[in-house]
């Protein structure tokens, strides 16, 4: 009887090649192990991000303005006249001796700001300072800390939107661990609703602010350098051609 040779018998060099290919695709192959590690790391990062966002959302939505708030002074981070109105109301009620409006636009004059807030000229002249240097939240923190140290204040009411409060407090406390910063949040109407996460605009605001908060915490954890966020420093930075 004549035996029939298979293709493997006819070309014995193909057999090791097939074993090699099957080895790379086996469950214990380096490629498969690497792929599993990448997938697990990705899932872990997603879990951390989602868990952190839930914590952040709970912190923001549970913030409430304290009753009968009192401090040495008041600071407000610009970003809408609703914040400034709230801060001026606190000053008028005697919640603090002096108010700093941080991060005002250079084109906004003191008289314009006073008229917008409808504060009396006497109160504005004696007890309101306007900071024009800050261009972002880091700049707000540096401008505020400088003002606090100039006046030797020990406790300060911080007025800003509730979704902006965690990052503002983080930047302030990173630069000054001695001063007591008391949050006085301006409640965003969209975030006051229980089902805010169904509103695309509210969800976008929260995700964006959470991303900035996470980036700030990672930056400080890694010890990365950062700019001052102040106009004066930016103006003094030499250009590439100099």
PDB file of N, CA and C in Angstrom, residues 139-234:
ATOM      1  N   UNK A 139      -3.483  82.220  39.279  1.00  0.00           N
ATOM      2  CA  UNK A 139      -3.238  83.643  39.494  1.00  0.00           C
ATOM      3  C   UNK A 139      -4.114  84.210  40.592  1.00  0.00           C
ATOM      4  N   UNK A 140      -5.380  83.795  40.650  1.00  0.00           N
ATOM      5  CA  UNK A 140      -6.263  84.209  41.746  1.00  0.00           C
ATOM      6  C   UNK A 140      -5.641  83.862  43.096  1.00  0.00           C
ATOM      7  N   UNK A 141      -5.172  82.627  43.210  1.00  0.00           N
ATOM      8  CA  UNK A 141      -4.587  82.176  44.476  1.00  0.00           C
ATOM      9  C   UNK A 141      -3.369  83.014  44.854  1.00  0.00           C
ATOM     10  N   UNK A 142      -2.480  83.262  43.900  1.00  0.00           N
ATOM     11  CA  UNK A 142      -1.283  84.056  44.192  1.00  0.00           C
ATOM     12  C   UNK A 142      -1.635  85.495  44.534  1.00  0.00           C
ATOM     13  N   UNK A 143      -2.592  86.063  43.817  1.00  0.00           N
ATOM     14  CA  UNK A 143      -3.010  87.440  44.092  1.00  0.00           C
ATOM     15  C   UNK A 143      -3.665  87.541  45.469  1.00  0.00           C
ATOM     16  N   UNK A 144      -4.490  86.573  45.798  1.00  0.00           N
ATOM     17  CA  UNK A 144      -5.194  86.571  47.089  1.00  0.00           C
ATOM     18  C   UNK A 144      -4.215  86.387  48.245  1.00  0.00           C
ATOM     19  N   UNK A 145      -3.293  85.446  48.110  1.00  0.00           N
ATOM     20  CA  UNK A 145      -2.329  85.193  49.182  1.00  0.00           C
ATOM     21  C   UNK A 145      -1.473  86.430  49.437  1.00  0.00           C
ATOM     22  N   UNK A 146      -1.052  87.097  48.390  1.00  0.00           N
ATOM     23  CA  UNK A 146      -0.265  88.321  48.541  1.00  0.00           C
ATOM     24  C   UNK A 146      -1.065  89.378  49.305  1.00  0.00           C
ATOM     25  N   UNK A 147      -2.336  89.518  48.962  1.00  0.00           N
ATOM     26  CA  UNK A 147      -3.211  90.495  49.628  1.00  0.00           C
ATOM     27  C   UNK A 147      -3.416  90.123  51.095  1.00  0.00           C
ATOM     28  N   UNK A 148      -3.605  88.833  51.364  1.00  0.00           N
ATOM     29  CA  UNK A 148      -3.799  88.366  52.746  1.00  0.00           C
ATOM     30  C   UNK A 148      -2.573  88.683  53.595  1.00  0.00           C
ATOM     31  N   UNK A 149      -1.400  88.399  53.065  1.00  0.00           N
ATOM     32  CA  UNK A 149      -0.169  88.640  53.823  1.00  0.00           C
ATOM     33  C   UNK A 149       0.073  90.135  54.022  1.00  0.00           C
ATOM     34  N   UNK A 150      -0.295  90.949  53.044  1.00  0.00           N
ATOM     35  CA  UNK A 150      -0.120  92.404  53.181  1.00  0.00           C
ATOM     36  C   UNK A 150      -0.970  92.960  54.319  1.00  0.00           C
ATOM     37  N   UNK A 151      -2.126  92.335  54.564  1.00  0.00           N
ATOM     38  CA  UNK A 151      -3.030  92.833  55.605  1.00  0.00           C
ATOM     39  C   UNK A 151      -3.012  91.972  56.873  1.00  0.00           C
ATOM     40  N   UNK A 152      -2.214  90.913  56.867  1.00  0.00           N
ATOM     41  CA  UNK A 152      -2.071  90.038  58.044  1.00  0.00           C
ATOM     42  C   UNK A 152      -3.402  89.437  58.495  1.00  0.00           C
ATOM     43  N   UNK A 153      -4.205  89.003  57.521  1.00  0.00           N
ATOM     44  CA  UNK A 153      -5.468  88.345  57.866  1.00  0.00           C
ATOM     45  C   UNK A 153      -5.217  86.872  58.206  1.00  0.00           C
ATOM     46  N   UNK A 154      -6.066  86.338  59.082  1.00  0.00           N
ATOM     47  CA  UNK A 154      -5.918  84.932  59.484  1.00  0.00           C
ATOM     48  C   UNK A 154      -7.081  84.062  59.028  1.00  0.00           C
ATOM     49  N   UNK A 155      -8.209  84.673  58.743  1.00  0.00           N
ATOM     50  CA  UNK A 155      -9.371  83.920  58.252  1.00  0.00           C
ATOM     51  C   UNK A 155     -10.015  84.703  57.116  1.00  0.00           C
ATOM     52  N   UNK A 156     -10.420  83.974  56.073  1.00  0.00           N
ATOM     53  CA  UNK A 156     -10.941  84.615  54.873  1.00  0.00           C
ATOM     54  C   UNK A 156     -12.127  83.828  54.335  1.00  0.00           C
ATOM     55  N   UNK A 157     -13.182  84.539  53.974  1.00  0.00           N
ATOM     56  CA  UNK A 157     -14.315  83.928  53.281  1.00  0.00           C
ATOM     57  C   UNK A 157     -14.002  83.912  51.784  1.00  0.00           C
ATOM     58  N   UNK A 158     -14.137  82.746  51.158  1.00  0.00           N
ATOM     59  CA  UNK A 158     -13.846  82.590  49.734  1.00  0.00           C
ATOM     60  C   UNK A 158     -15.168  82.464  48.987  1.00  0.00           C
ATOM     61  N   UNK A 159     -15.431  83.416  48.091  1.00  0.00           N
ATOM     62  CA  UNK A 159     -16.683  83.434  47.340  1.00  0.00           C
ATOM     63  C   UNK A 159     -16.398  83.088  45.883  1.00  0.00           C
ATOM     64  N   UNK A 160     -17.003  82.007  45.406  1.00  0.00           N
ATOM     65  CA  UNK A 160     -16.946  81.629  43.997  1.00  0.00           C
ATOM     66  C   UNK A 160     -18.047  80.604  43.745  1.00  0.00           C
ATOM     67  N   UNK A 161     -18.244  80.212  42.484  1.00  0.00           N
ATOM     68  CA  UNK A 161     -19.285  79.221  42.185  1.00  0.00           C
ATOM     69  C   UNK A 161     -18.986  77.890  42.868  1.00  0.00           C
ATOM     70  N   UNK A 162     -20.023  77.138  43.176  1.00  0.00           N
ATOM     71  CA  UNK A 162     -19.814  75.878  43.893  1.00  0.00           C
ATOM     72  C   UNK A 162     -18.955  74.894  43.108  1.00  0.00           C
ATOM     73  N   UNK A 163     -19.112  74.833  41.780  1.00  0.00           N
ATOM     74  CA  UNK A 163     -18.315  73.890  41.000  1.00  0.00           C
ATOM     75  C   UNK A 163     -16.846  74.318  40.918  1.00  0.00           C
ATOM     76  N   UNK A 164     -16.583  75.599  41.159  1.00  0.00           N
ATOM     77  CA  UNK A 164     -15.215  76.127  41.115  1.00  0.00           C
ATOM     78  C   UNK A 164     -14.551  76.126  42.486  1.00  0.00           C
ATOM     79  N   UNK A 165     -15.315  75.876  43.539  1.00  0.00           N
ATOM     80  CA  UNK A 165     -14.811  75.996  44.905  1.00  0.00           C
ATOM     81  C   UNK A 165     -13.718  74.975  45.253  1.00  0.00           C
ATOM     82  N   UNK A 166     -13.873  73.672  44.950  1.00  0.00           N
ATOM     83  CA  UNK A 166     -12.823  72.720  45.338  1.00  0.00           C
ATOM     84  C   UNK A 166     -11.451  73.077  44.786  1.00  0.00           C
ATOM     85  N   UNK A 167     -11.373  73.454  43.521  1.00  0.00           N
ATOM     86  CA  UNK A 167     -10.077  73.790  42.931  1.00  0.00           C
ATOM     87  C   UNK A 167      -9.537  75.106  43.498  1.00  0.00           C
ATOM     88  N   UNK A 168     -10.416  76.066  43.746  1.00  0.00           N
ATOM     89  CA  UNK A 168      -9.976  77.332  44.325  1.00  0.00           C
ATOM     90  C   UNK A 168      -9.375  77.118  45.711  1.00  0.00           C
ATOM     91  N   UNK A 169     -10.046  76.339  46.537  1.00  0.00           N
ATOM     92  CA  UNK A 169      -9.527  76.052  47.875  1.00  0.00           C
ATOM     93  C   UNK A 169      -8.216  75.268  47.806  1.00  0.00           C
ATOM     94  N   UNK A 170      -8.136  74.342  46.853  1.00  0.00           N
ATOM     95  CA  UNK A 170      -6.905  73.560  46.699  1.00  0.00           C
ATOM     96  C   UNK A 170      -5.721  74.471  46.388  1.00  0.00           C
ATOM     97  N   UNK A 171      -5.892  75.385  45.443  1.00  0.00           N
ATOM     98  CA  UNK A 171      -4.801  76.274  45.060  1.00  0.00           C
ATOM     99  C   UNK A 171      -4.437  77.217  46.210  1.00  0.00           C
ATOM    100  N   UNK A 172      -5.419  77.707  46.940  1.00  0.00           N
ATOM    101  CA  UNK A 172      -5.153  78.607  48.059  1.00  0.00           C
ATOM    102  C   UNK A 172      -4.416  77.890  49.185  1.00  0.00           C
ATOM    103  N   UNK A 173      -4.884  76.715  49.551  1.00  0.00           N
ATOM    104  CA  UNK A 173      -4.279  75.984  50.667  1.00  0.00           C
ATOM    105  C   UNK A 173      -2.897  75.442  50.324  1.00  0.00           C
ATOM    106  N   UNK A 174      -2.640  75.199  49.049  1.00  0.00           N
ATOM    107  CA  UNK A 174      -1.305  74.782  48.647  1.00  0.00           C
ATOM    108  C   UNK A 174      -0.289  75.897  48.898  1.00  0.00           C
ATOM    109  N   UNK A 175      -0.735  77.129  48.828  1.00  0.00           N
ATOM    110  CA  UNK A 175       0.169  78.270  48.967  1.00  0.00           C
ATOM    111  C   UNK A 175       0.176  78.869  50.368  1.00  0.00           C
ATOM    112  N   UNK A 176      -0.830  78.584  51.155  1.00  0.00           N
ATOM    113  CA  UNK A 176      -0.922  79.162  52.500  1.00  0.00           C
ATOM    114  C   UNK A 176      -1.665  78.186  53.412  1.00  0.00           C
ATOM    115  N   UNK A 177      -0.896  77.466  54.201  1.00  0.00           N
ATOM    116  CA  UNK A 177      -1.492  76.481  55.108  1.00  0.00           C
ATOM    117  C   UNK A 177      -1.876  77.103  56.455  1.00  0.00           C
ATOM    118  N   UNK A 178      -1.503  78.363  56.672  1.00  0.00           N
ATOM    119  CA  UNK A 178      -1.754  78.996  57.965  1.00  0.00           C
ATOM    120  C   UNK A 178      -3.111  79.696  58.013  1.00  0.00           C
ATOM    121  N   UNK A 179      -3.518  80.263  56.901  1.00  0.00           N
ATOM    122  CA  UNK A 179      -4.789  80.996  56.860  1.00  0.00           C
ATOM    123  C   UNK A 179      -5.966  80.024  56.808  1.00  0.00           C
ATOM    124  N   UNK A 180      -7.033  80.374  57.484  1.00  0.00           N
ATOM    125  CA  UNK A 180      -8.265  79.583  57.440  1.00  0.00           C
ATOM    126  C   UNK A 180      -9.136  80.102  56.299  1.00  0.00           C
ATOM    127  N   UNK A 181      -9.381  79.239  55.318  1.00  0.00           N
ATOM    128  CA  UNK A 181     -10.218  79.615  54.181  1.00  0.00           C
ATOM    129  C   UNK A 181     -11.601  78.990  54.355  1.00  0.00           C
ATOM    130  N   UNK A 182     -12.612  79.842  54.412  1.00  0.00           N
ATOM    131  CA  UNK A 182     -13.982  79.391  54.641  1.00  0.00           C
ATOM    132  C   UNK A 182     -14.758  79.497  53.334  1.00  0.00           C
ATOM    133  N   UNK A 183     -15.218  78.374  52.780  1.00  0.00           N
ATOM    134  CA  UNK A 183     -15.935  78.439  51.501  1.00  0.00           C
ATOM    135  C   UNK A 183     -17.315  79.063  51.642  1.00  0.00           C
ATOM    136  N   UNK A 184     -17.609  79.981  50.733  1.00  0.00           N
ATOM    137  CA  UNK A 184     -18.950  80.557  50.647  1.00  0.00           C
ATOM    138  C   UNK A 184     -19.400  80.423  49.195  1.00  0.00           C
ATOM    139  N   UNK A 185     -19.985  79.273  48.842  1.00  0.00           N
ATOM    140  CA  UNK A 185     -20.290  78.992  47.439  1.00  0.00           C
ATOM    141  C   UNK A 185     -21.498  79.756  46.917  1.00  0.00           C
ATOM    142  N   UNK A 186     -21.370  80.190  45.664  1.00  0.00           N
ATOM    143  CA  UNK A 186     -22.508  80.721  44.930  1.00  0.00           C
ATOM    144  C   UNK A 186     -23.104  79.543  44.176  1.00  0.00           C
ATOM    145  N   UNK A 187     -24.319  79.173  44.494  1.00  0.00           N
ATOM    146  CA  UNK A 187     -24.911  77.949  43.972  1.00  0.00           C
ATOM    147  C   UNK A 187     -25.312  78.114  42.517  1.00  0.00           C
ATOM    148  N   UNK A 188     -24.785  77.240  41.664  1.00  0.00           N
ATOM    149  CA  UNK A 188     -25.182  77.209  40.260  1.00  0.00           C
ATOM    150  C   UNK A 188     -26.568  76.575  40.158  1.00  0.00           C
ATOM    151  N   UNK A 189     -27.492  77.276  39.530  1.00  0.00           N
ATOM    152  CA  UNK A 189     -28.885  76.809  39.471  1.00  0.00           C
ATOM    153  C   UNK A 189     -28.998  75.443  38.805  1.00  0.00           C
ATOM    154  N   UNK A 190     -28.188  75.193  37.761  1.00  0.00           N
ATOM    155  CA  UNK A 190     -28.269  73.915  37.056  1.00  0.00           C
ATOM    156  C   UNK A 190     -27.832  72.758  37.939  1.00  0.00           C
ATOM    157  N   UNK A 191     -26.873  73.020  38.842  1.00  0.00           N
ATOM    158  CA  UNK A 191     -26.366  71.952  39.699  1.00  0.00           C
ATOM    159  C   UNK A 191     -27.201  71.766  40.950  1.00  0.00           C
ATOM    160  N   UNK A 192     -28.135  72.671  41.201  1.00  0.00           N
ATOM    161  CA  UNK A 192     -28.995  72.545  42.369  1.00  0.00           C
ATOM    162  C   UNK A 192     -30.078  71.490  42.150  1.00  0.00           C
ATOM    163  N   UNK A 193     -30.350  71.171  40.877  1.00  0.00           N
ATOM    164  CA  UNK A 193     -31.372  70.166  40.584  1.00  0.00           C
ATOM    165  C   UNK A 193     -30.819  68.773  40.846  1.00  0.00           C
ATOM    166  N   UNK A 194     -31.653  67.864  41.305  1.00  0.00           N
ATOM    167  CA  UNK A 194     -31.218  66.510  41.624  1.00  0.00           C
ATOM    168  C   UNK A 194     -30.756  65.766  40.382  1.00  0.00           C
ATOM    169  N   UNK A 195     -31.381  66.031  39.248  1.00  0.00           N
ATOM    170  CA  UNK A 195     -31.041  65.316  38.013  1.00  0.00           C
ATOM    171  C   UNK A 195     -30.156  66.181  37.113  1.00  0.00           C
ATOM    172  N   UNK A 196     -29.198  66.902  37.713  1.00  0.00           N
ATOM    173  CA  UNK A 196     -28.342  67.785  36.932  1.00  0.00           C
ATOM    174  C   UNK A 196     -27.537  67.008  35.897  1.00  0.00           C
ATOM    175  N   UNK A 197     -27.217  65.726  36.192  1.00  0.00           N
ATOM    176  CA  UNK A 197     -26.383  64.940  35.285  1.00  0.00           C
ATOM    177  C   UNK A 197     -27.094  64.612  33.975  1.00  0.00           C
ATOM    178  N   UNK A 198     -28.399  64.876  33.897  1.00  0.00           N
ATOM    179  CA  UNK A 198     -29.120  64.676  32.635  1.00  0.00           C
ATOM    180  C   UNK A 198     -29.071  65.919  31.757  1.00  0.00           C
ATOM    181  N   UNK A 199     -28.547  67.012  32.301  1.00  0.00           N
ATOM    182  CA  UNK A 199     -28.424  68.258  31.551  1.00  0.00           C
ATOM    183  C   UNK A 199     -27.035  68.297  30.913  1.00  0.00           C
ATOM    184  N   UNK A 200     -26.935  68.292  29.585  1.00  0.00           N
ATOM    185  CA  UNK A 200     -25.615  68.268  28.931  1.00  0.00           C
ATOM    186  C   UNK A 200     -24.717  69.425  29.337  1.00  0.00           C
ATOM    187  N   UNK A 201     -25.286  70.624  29.497  1.00  0.00           N
ATOM    188  CA  UNK A 201     -24.473  71.784  29.868  1.00  0.00           C
ATOM    189  C   UNK A 201     -23.915  71.632  31.280  1.00  0.00           C
ATOM    190  N   UNK A 202     -24.756  71.210  32.217  1.00  0.00           N
ATOM    191  CA  UNK A 202     -24.296  71.022  33.592  1.00  0.00           C
ATOM    192  C   UNK A 202     -23.253  69.916  33.675  1.00  0.00           C
ATOM    193  N   UNK A 203     -23.479  68.843  32.941  1.00  0.00           N
ATOM    194  CA  UNK A 203     -22.521  67.733  32.944  1.00  0.00           C
ATOM    195  C   UNK A 203     -21.188  68.171  32.336  1.00  0.00           C
ATOM    196  N   UNK A 204     -21.252  68.983  31.291  1.00  0.00           N
ATOM    197  CA  UNK A 204     -20.024  69.478  30.663  1.00  0.00           C
ATOM    198  C   UNK A 204     -19.235  70.350  31.635  1.00  0.00           C
ATOM    199  N   UNK A 205     -19.917  71.213  32.376  1.00  0.00           N
ATOM    200  CA  UNK A 205     -19.251  72.071  33.354  1.00  0.00           C
ATOM    201  C   UNK A 205     -18.574  71.229  34.427  1.00  0.00           C
ATOM    202  N   UNK A 206     -19.287  70.241  34.930  1.00  0.00           N
ATOM    203  CA  UNK A 206     -18.749  69.409  36.007  1.00  0.00           C
ATOM    204  C   UNK A 206     -17.562  68.583  35.538  1.00  0.00           C
ATOM    205  N   UNK A 207     -17.672  67.973  34.365  1.00  0.00           N
ATOM    206  CA  UNK A 207     -16.562  67.171  33.846  1.00  0.00           C
ATOM    207  C   UNK A 207     -15.335  68.038  33.576  1.00  0.00           C
ATOM    208  N   UNK A 208     -15.563  69.224  33.011  1.00  0.00           N
ATOM    209  CA  UNK A 208     -14.450  70.126  32.739  1.00  0.00           C
ATOM    210  C   UNK A 208     -13.747  70.570  34.011  1.00  0.00           C
ATOM    211  N   UNK A 209     -14.526  70.931  35.028  1.00  0.00           N
ATOM    212  CA  UNK A 209     -13.932  71.394  36.284  1.00  0.00           C
ATOM    213  C   UNK A 209     -13.272  70.235  37.025  1.00  0.00           C
ATOM    214  N   UNK A 210     -13.857  69.046  36.929  1.00  0.00           N
ATOM    215  CA  UNK A 210     -13.230  67.884  37.562  1.00  0.00           C
ATOM    216  C   UNK A 210     -11.895  67.563  36.901  1.00  0.00           C
ATOM    217  N   UNK A 211     -11.844  67.669  35.575  1.00  0.00           N
ATOM    218  CA  UNK A 211     -10.589  67.433  34.872  1.00  0.00           C
ATOM    219  C   UNK A 211      -9.512  68.412  35.311  1.00  0.00           C
ATOM    220  N   UNK A 212      -9.868  69.679  35.471  1.00  0.00           N
ATOM    221  CA  UNK A 212      -8.907  70.691  35.925  1.00  0.00           C
ATOM    222  C   UNK A 212      -8.461  70.418  37.361  1.00  0.00           C
ATOM    223  N   UNK A 213      -9.404  69.984  38.200  1.00  0.00           N
ATOM    224  CA  UNK A 213      -9.071  69.665  39.585  1.00  0.00           C
ATOM    225  C   UNK A 213      -8.112  68.478  39.651  1.00  0.00           C
ATOM    226  N   UNK A 214      -8.400  67.449  38.869  1.00  0.00           N
ATOM    227  CA  UNK A 214      -7.531  66.265  38.849  1.00  0.00           C
ATOM    228  C   UNK A 214      -6.142  66.627  38.331  1.00  0.00           C
ATOM    229  N   UNK A 215      -6.081  67.466  37.313  1.00  0.00           N
ATOM    230  CA  UNK A 215      -4.791  67.887  36.762  1.00  0.00           C
ATOM    231  C   UNK A 215      -3.988  68.681  37.794  1.00  0.00           C
ATOM    232  N   UNK A 216      -4.662  69.540  38.562  1.00  0.00           N
ATOM    233  CA  UNK A 216      -3.976  70.320  39.594  1.00  0.00           C
ATOM    234  C   UNK A 216      -3.415  69.418  40.689  1.00  0.00           C
ATOM    235  N   UNK A 217      -4.177  68.417  41.089  1.00  0.00           N
ATOM    236  CA  UNK A 217      -3.713  67.501  42.129  1.00  0.00           C
ATOM    237  C   UNK A 217      -2.548  66.651  41.626  1.00  0.00           C
ATOM    238  N   UNK A 218      -2.620  66.178  40.388  1.00  0.00           N
ATOM    239  CA  UNK A 218      -1.522  65.407  39.812  1.00  0.00           C
ATOM    240  C   UNK A 218      -0.273  66.270  39.666  1.00  0.00           C
ATOM    241  N   UNK A 219      -0.457  67.516  39.281  1.00  0.00           N
ATOM    242  CA  UNK A 219       0.669  68.451  39.140  1.00  0.00           C
ATOM    243  C   UNK A 219       1.393  68.630  40.463  1.00  0.00           C
ATOM    244  N   UNK A 220       0.646  68.839  41.535  1.00  0.00           N
ATOM    245  CA  UNK A 220       1.266  69.038  42.840  1.00  0.00           C
ATOM    246  C   UNK A 220       1.876  67.746  43.364  1.00  0.00           C
ATOM    247  N   UNK A 221       1.228  66.617  43.099  1.00  0.00           N
ATOM    248  CA  UNK A 221       1.765  65.321  43.530  1.00  0.00           C
ATOM    249  C   UNK A 221       3.088  65.023  42.831  1.00  0.00           C
ATOM    250  N   UNK A 222       3.183  65.373  41.569  1.00  0.00           N
ATOM    251  CA  UNK A 222       4.398  65.111  40.805  1.00  0.00           C
ATOM    252  C   UNK A 222       5.454  66.191  40.998  1.00  0.00           C
ATOM    253  N   UNK A 223       5.090  67.277  41.665  1.00  0.00           N
ATOM    254  CA  UNK A 223       6.041  68.357  41.881  1.00  0.00           C
ATOM    255  C   UNK A 223       6.398  69.119  40.620  1.00  0.00           C
ATOM    256  N   UNK A 224       5.454  69.200  39.690  1.00  0.00           N
ATOM    257  CA  UNK A 224       5.712  69.888  38.428  1.00  0.00           C
ATOM    258  C   UNK A 224       5.682  71.396  38.628  1.00  0.00           C
ATOM    259  N   UNK A 225       6.483  72.096  37.845  1.00  0.00           N
ATOM    260  CA  UNK A 225       6.517  73.550  37.913  1.00  0.00           C
ATOM    261  C   UNK A 225       5.262  74.123  37.260  1.00  0.00           C
ATOM    262  N   UNK A 226       4.948  75.354  37.611  1.00  0.00           N
ATOM    263  CA  UNK A 226       3.756  75.996  37.083  1.00  0.00           C
ATOM    264  C   UNK A 226       3.988  77.486  36.991  1.00  0.00           C
ATOM    265  N   UNK A 227       3.231  78.142  36.156  1.00  0.00           N
ATOM    266  CA  UNK A 227       3.327  79.586  36.052  1.00  0.00           C
ATOM    267  C   UNK A 227       2.622  80.255  37.214  1.00  0.00           C
ATOM    268  N   UNK A 228       2.816  81.555  37.333  1.00  0.00           N
ATOM    269  CA  UNK A 228       2.200  82.294  38.428  1.00  0.00           C
ATOM    270  C   UNK A 228       0.750  82.651  38.142  1.00  0.00           C
ATOM    271  N   UNK A 229       0.367  82.651  36.848  1.00  0.00           N
ATOM    272  CA  UNK A 229      -0.988  83.035  36.493  1.00  0.00           C
ATOM    273  C   UNK A 229      -1.257  84.513  36.677  1.00  0.00           C
ATOM    274  N   UNK A 230      -0.196  85.322  36.707  1.00  0.00           N
ATOM    275  CA  UNK A 230      -0.331  86.767  36.912  1.00  0.00           C
ATOM    276  C   UNK A 230       0.075  87.528  35.663  1.00  0.00           C
ATOM    277  N   UNK A 231      -0.657  88.582  35.359  1.00  0.00           N
ATOM    278  CA  UNK A 231      -0.357  89.391  34.173  1.00  0.00           C
ATOM    279  C   UNK A 231       1.007  90.051  34.264  1.00  0.00           C
ATOM    280  N   UNK A 232       1.368  90.512  35.440  1.00  0.00           N
ATOM    281  CA  UNK A 232       2.641  91.210  35.585  1.00  0.00           C
ATOM    282  C   UNK A 232       3.808  90.300  35.239  1.00  0.00           C
ATOM    283  N   UNK A 233       3.751  89.036  35.674  1.00  0.00           N
ATOM    284  CA  UNK A 233       4.820  88.093  35.349  1.00  0.00           C
ATOM    285  C   UNK A 233       4.824  87.769  33.870  1.00  0.00           C
ATOM    286  N   UNK A 234       3.626  87.644  33.277  1.00  0.00           N
ATOM    287  CA  UNK A 234       3.547  87.335  31.849  1.00  0.00           C
ATOM    288  C   UNK A 234       4.091  88.489  31.022  1.00  0.00           C
TER     289      UNK A 234
END
